[in-house]
Amino acid sequence: MDWLLVASTVSRWLHVLCACIVVGGIFWMVLAPSAAPRGRAFKPVLHGSILLLILTGSFNAWRAWGQYNLWPGVLHGVFGMHLIVALAAIVLVIVATARPIFNGKLLAWGVALLFVVVLLASTLKGLRERAVLKHSTPITSHA
Amino acid sequence: MLEPTSSHFWSNLLFLISRYLHIVCTTLLVGGTLFYEMVVPIAIDDLKAPQQLSVFGRARWVFRWIVWLSAGVLIISGAMSIYRHISIYDVDGAAIVNQVSGQNEPPTPRARLAMRSGWWMAAHAGAGLIAVIVALFLTLGRRLPEHPVRWMRMNLIILLVVIFLGSATRHVRLLVTESAAKVGMKQLQSAPHPPSP
C-alpha cells in the first residue's frame, strides 16, 4: 500500500474539514451576534482547527511542490497569494477571539478574507491539475 | 508555459466557480452544524425554558434559508463536477496504473474496486445526499424536531464521512487521470480539455 498516498488523502481531508469548521463556524458567529460573545466553548475547537490547517497545509504544499514547479510563474504566484491571505485571515481571527468576549467586527473581516482564501485554493487546485495533465508524458500510444 | 485559450476560458471559469461554491456551501453546512451543536446550547444555557425555545427557534429560522440555499447549490455544483469528470469515473483505474508501473499481472478485484473513482464518487454523492436530507429535515416544518442536538451530532459525523469520500474520490481520479495521460489515453482526460502549452 502506498502510505504516502493514504497520508495525502487523510491530510487533505483534515485540511478541508478544518477549513469547514473555521470558515463555517466564524460565519455563523458573525450571523448570530448574540451567541458570538459566548463562543468560549468554540474557541479551543477554532484554535485547534487553525493549528491543524497550518500543519496539513504545510504537508500538502510539500507533497505538491514538484507540481508547482511545472508552471512556476502562475502556480507560485497563486500559491503565494493563498498563503499570504490565509495567514492574514488567521491573524485576524486569533486577534478577534483572543479576549473572552469576541470582536464581531474583526471576525466579519476574518470570514470575508477566509472566503477569498477558499477562492484562491480552488483556483490553485484547478491550475495545478491542468499543469500536471499537460506535463504527463505518454509512454505508449492507444487508438 | 500554459496559455489560456478563449474557447476553454468560460467553461474553466464556470467549473472554478462551481468548485468554489461547492466548498463554500460545505463550510456553511459543517460550520453551522458545529456552531448550533456547540455554541447555541451554551449561549442559551442561563435562559428559562420558553426563552431557550424562542432563541433556538429564531436561530433555526436563520439557519433554514442558508441550509436550503446551500443544499441547492451543493447538488447543482456536484452535478456539474460529475459531468466534468464522467469519462474518468467508469475507467478501470487499476489496469491503467498497473500498465504505467510495468506490472503484467491483471489487477485483483479489490484493487479494481478501490481504483474505480466512480464508486468513490457514488459513495460521496450518496452520503452527501443523506446529510443534505437530514439538514433539510431539521429545518423543515414549524416545530422543532425532538433531540435536535443529537440529530445535528449525527449529521456532523455523516458530513465528516462525506468530506473524506470527496478527498478519496479526488485522489483516485487524479491518479487514474495522470496514469491515463501517461499511457496516452487522451480521451479519458476531463472535458473540457486543458489549454495547449
XYZ file of C-alpha atoms in Angstrom:
340
model
C 0.000 0.000 0.000
C 1.251 3.484 -0.848
C 1.263 5.048 2.625
C 2.228 8.447 1.289
C -0.929 8.406 -0.849
C -3.001 7.470 2.218
C -1.308 10.247 4.231
C -2.054 12.729 1.422
C -5.727 11.726 1.365
C -6.032 11.997 5.157
C -4.125 15.291 5.190
C -6.371 16.747 2.501
C -9.450 15.516 4.358
C -8.268 17.175 7.581
C -7.419 20.386 5.699
C -10.903 20.621 4.142
C -12.555 19.617 7.423
C -10.676 22.248 9.446
C -11.426 24.862 6.766
C -15.132 23.973 7.081
C -15.014 24.299 10.871
C -13.135 27.618 10.805
C -14.960 29.300 7.886
C -18.427 27.948 8.699
C -18.103 28.413 12.454
C -16.973 32.036 12.165
C -19.613 32.766 9.506
C -22.344 31.598 11.897
C -20.830 33.549 14.780
C -20.966 36.702 12.665
C -24.534 35.879 11.639
C -25.674 35.216 15.220
C -24.009 38.052 17.146
C -25.976 37.335 20.311
C -24.276 33.965 20.585
C -20.837 35.134 19.437
C -19.684 36.706 22.740
C -20.434 33.383 24.382
C -18.381 31.426 21.896
C -15.901 30.354 24.577
C -16.775 26.698 24.053
C -15.954 27.076 20.391
C -12.560 28.722 20.973
C -10.450 25.556 21.569
C -12.064 23.916 18.530
C -11.387 27.028 16.440
C -7.761 27.421 17.513
C -7.107 23.671 17.244
C -8.545 23.686 13.711
C -6.319 26.646 12.764
C -3.247 24.765 14.016
C -4.258 21.657 12.034
C -4.915 23.837 8.964
C -1.338 25.151 9.108
C 0.167 21.671 9.656
C -1.839 19.897 6.939
C -1.396 22.861 4.570
C 2.390 22.654 5.002
C 2.304 18.889 4.340
C 0.082 19.321 1.260
C 2.384 22.050 -0.107
C 5.436 19.836 0.460
C 3.741 16.941 -1.364
C 2.661 19.093 -4.305
C 5.809 21.206 -4.602
C 7.029 19.312 -7.667
C 3.725 20.081 -9.387
C 4.014 23.783 -8.544
C 7.338 23.845 -10.372
C 5.640 22.675 -13.604
C 4.164 26.130 -14.140
C 6.077 28.282 -11.635
C 5.116 31.713 -12.946
C 1.429 31.198 -12.277
C 1.301 28.454 -9.632
C 3.875 30.062 -7.330
C 2.015 33.375 -7.622
C -1.401 31.918 -6.767
C 0.087 29.742 -4.008
C 1.808 32.803 -2.518
C -1.439 34.777 -2.555
C -3.311 31.848 -0.966
C -0.672 31.644 1.777
C -0.487 35.396 2.494
C -4.266 35.942 2.568
C -4.702 32.794 4.709
C -2.101 33.999 7.215
C -3.727 37.451 7.339
C -7.124 35.848 7.967
C -5.686 33.604 10.705
C -4.079 36.589 12.458
C -7.392 38.490 12.304
C -9.348 35.528 13.705
C -6.854 34.937 16.531
C -6.876 38.639 17.483
C -10.709 38.708 17.326
C -11.023 35.674 19.609
C -8.161 36.482 21.990
C -10.399 38.029 24.648
C -13.272 36.262 26.443
C -15.743 38.475 24.520
C -15.130 38.076 20.800
C -14.714 41.087 18.494
C -17.582 40.722 15.987
C -16.261 43.305 13.524
C -12.841 41.692 13.260
C -14.490 38.270 12.910
C -16.556 39.610 9.978
C -13.376 40.808 8.246
C -11.747 37.487 9.041
C -14.530 35.444 7.460
C -14.557 37.700 4.370
C -10.815 37.060 3.940
C -11.366 33.345 4.509
C -13.855 33.236 1.610
C -11.130 34.798 -0.578
C -8.697 32.122 0.679
C -11.129 29.372 -0.401
C -11.445 31.003 -3.852
C -7.652 31.122 -4.216
C -7.405 27.479 -3.100
C -9.987 26.414 -5.714
C -8.116 28.344 -8.416
C -4.792 26.856 -7.342
C -6.184 23.318 -7.407
C -7.661 23.733 -10.897
C -4.476 25.251 -12.330
C -2.254 22.618 -10.699
C -4.305 19.716 -12.047
C -4.175 21.268 -15.510
C -0.400 21.727 -15.339
C 0.078 18.096 -14.219
C -2.092 16.790 -17.066
C -0.243 18.803 -19.687
C 3.134 17.602 -18.459
C 2.259 13.876 -18.289
C 4.438 12.196 -20.931
C 2.708 9.448 -22.926
C 4.557 6.121 -22.711
C 2.680 4.280 -25.458
C 0.012 5.341 -27.923
C -3.504 3.893 -27.858
C -6.068 4.249 -30.612
C 4.261 27.656 -20.380
C 0.476 27.240 -20.431
C -1.661 29.905 -22.070
C -5.444 30.064 -21.631
C -7.437 29.814 -24.874
C -10.710 31.702 -25.281
C -12.705 28.546 -26.166
C -11.954 26.994 -22.782
C -11.855 30.168 -20.732
C -15.565 30.390 -19.908
C -16.064 26.712 -19.199
C -12.969 26.662 -16.968
C -14.237 29.761 -15.169
C -17.654 28.144 -14.704
C -16.123 24.974 -13.258
C -13.867 27.058 -10.995
C -16.857 29.000 -9.615
C -18.796 25.748 -9.247
C -15.940 24.142 -7.234
C -15.662 27.281 -5.085
C -19.386 27.301 -4.341
C -19.318 23.566 -3.541
C -16.638 24.139 -0.874
C -18.253 27.324 0.486
C -21.656 25.634 0.882
C -19.973 22.671 2.598
C -18.294 25.054 5.058
C -21.666 26.670 5.798
C -23.323 23.293 6.489
C -20.467 21.846 8.583
C -19.720 25.101 10.421
C -23.406 25.748 11.038
C -23.978 22.263 12.401
C -20.970 22.550 14.718
C -21.975 26.046 15.800
C -25.548 25.030 16.681
C -24.330 21.952 18.464
C -21.551 23.639 20.492
C -22.257 27.350 20.844
C -26.032 27.863 20.858
C -26.818 25.436 23.753
C -24.156 27.151 25.927
C -25.270 30.635 24.862
C -28.865 29.934 25.933
C -27.947 27.871 28.976
C -28.845 30.510 31.598
C -32.196 31.418 29.964
C -35.543 29.953 31.047
C -37.004 27.078 29.014
C -39.555 29.144 26.972
C -36.874 31.727 26.145
C -34.466 28.958 25.178
C -37.026 27.551 22.743
C -37.662 31.016 21.336
C -33.941 31.688 20.740
C -33.407 28.214 19.282
C -36.431 28.678 17.016
C -35.190 32.071 15.790
C -31.713 30.693 15.159
C -33.293 27.792 13.297
C -35.198 30.250 11.072
C -31.904 31.923 10.032
C -30.283 28.516 9.593
C -33.177 27.343 7.383
C -32.741 29.573 4.346
C -28.954 29.139 4.324
C -29.363 25.349 4.551
C -31.859 25.326 1.680
C -29.677 27.577 -0.472
C -26.554 25.531 0.336
C -28.366 22.247 -0.376
C -29.479 23.510 -3.804
C -26.042 24.879 -4.721
C -24.291 21.710 -3.473
C -26.478 19.476 -5.649
C -26.084 21.661 -8.765
C -22.312 22.178 -8.371
C -21.874 18.462 -7.555
C -23.764 17.517 -10.724
C -21.513 19.879 -12.722
C -18.428 18.231 -11.261
C -19.766 14.758 -12.168
C -20.433 15.962 -15.731
C -16.885 17.281 -15.995
C -15.236 14.053 -14.868
C -17.784 11.493 -16.110
C -15.369 9.936 -18.613
C -12.901 9.042 -15.842
C -15.377 7.618 -13.330
C -16.073 4.436 -15.315
C -12.431 3.663 -16.128
C -10.701 0.574 -14.709
C -8.011 2.588 -12.910
C -6.185 -0.448 -11.516
C -5.375 -1.780 -15.012
C -4.057 1.609 -16.155
C -1.944 2.142 -13.034
C -0.534 -1.385 -13.464
C 0.320 -0.593 -17.078
C 2.178 2.564 -16.061
C 4.102 0.773 -13.307
C 5.025 -2.013 -15.779
C 3.180 -4.860 -13.995
C 1.897 -7.576 -16.305
C -0.458 -9.411 -13.908
C -4.135 -8.447 -14.013
C -5.257 -6.358 -11.014
C -7.066 -8.068 -8.132
C -10.849 -7.481 -7.726
C -10.105 -5.455 -4.580
C -7.692 -3.193 -6.466
C -10.226 -2.802 -9.285
C -12.856 -1.728 -6.778
C -10.556 0.714 -4.959
C -9.182 2.279 -8.142
C -12.540 2.953 -9.821
C -13.177 6.590 -8.974
C -16.860 6.232 -9.922
C -17.535 4.110 -6.827
C -15.910 6.706 -4.581
C -17.912 9.444 -6.304
C -21.146 7.442 -5.858
C -20.396 6.947 -2.158
C -19.567 10.651 -1.767
C -22.732 11.741 -3.583
C -24.933 9.222 -1.730
C -23.643 10.117 1.728
C -23.781 13.818 0.826
C -27.407 13.444 -0.196
C -28.216 11.788 3.158
C -26.516 14.685 5.025
C -28.487 17.239 2.987
C -31.766 15.377 3.642
C -31.058 15.301 7.410
C -30.247 19.041 7.345
C -33.469 19.755 5.431
C -35.462 17.567 7.836
C -34.080 19.560 10.787
C -35.150 22.869 9.262
C -38.482 21.817 7.705
C -41.779 22.429 9.437
C -42.801 24.872 12.114
C -41.960 22.767 15.125
C -38.515 21.842 16.288
C -37.882 18.058 15.989
C -37.170 16.115 19.170
C -33.493 15.963 20.239
C -32.220 18.479 17.648
C -28.680 18.499 19.085
C -28.474 14.703 18.804
C -29.612 14.913 15.172
C -27.012 17.585 14.466
C -24.287 15.475 16.044
C -25.254 12.547 13.842
C -25.301 14.780 10.761
C -21.876 16.161 11.640
C -20.462 12.618 11.610
C -22.102 11.951 8.236
C -20.614 15.210 6.904
C -17.121 14.167 8.077
C -17.510 10.912 6.147
C -18.794 12.826 3.093
C -15.725 15.097 3.090
C -13.412 12.098 3.433
C -15.121 10.370 0.497
C -14.742 13.585 -1.524
C -10.992 13.658 -0.803
C -10.637 9.970 -1.688
C -12.596 10.454 -4.946
C -10.277 13.276 -5.938
C -7.117 11.285 -5.192
C -8.241 8.200 -7.128
C -9.498 10.336 -10.031
C -6.210 12.266 -10.234
C -4.131 9.079 -10.028
C -6.158 7.458 -12.823
C -6.151 10.617 -14.966
C -2.384 11.081 -14.645
C -1.782 7.402 -15.383
C -4.160 7.531 -18.353
C -2.333 10.570 -19.699
C 0.952 8.673 -19.336
C -0.317 5.747 -21.406
C -1.634 8.189 -23.978
C -5.381 7.641 -23.465
C -6.201 11.261 -24.088
C -9.919 10.582 -24.418
C -10.063 9.850 -20.690
C -8.995 13.336 -19.758
C -11.630 15.606 -18.263
C -13.790 17.730 -20.520
C -13.134 20.491 -21.420
C -9.526 19.788 -22.343
C -6.829 21.922 -20.762
C -5.294 24.680 -22.866
C -2.315 23.900 -25.045
C 1.132 24.613 -23.675
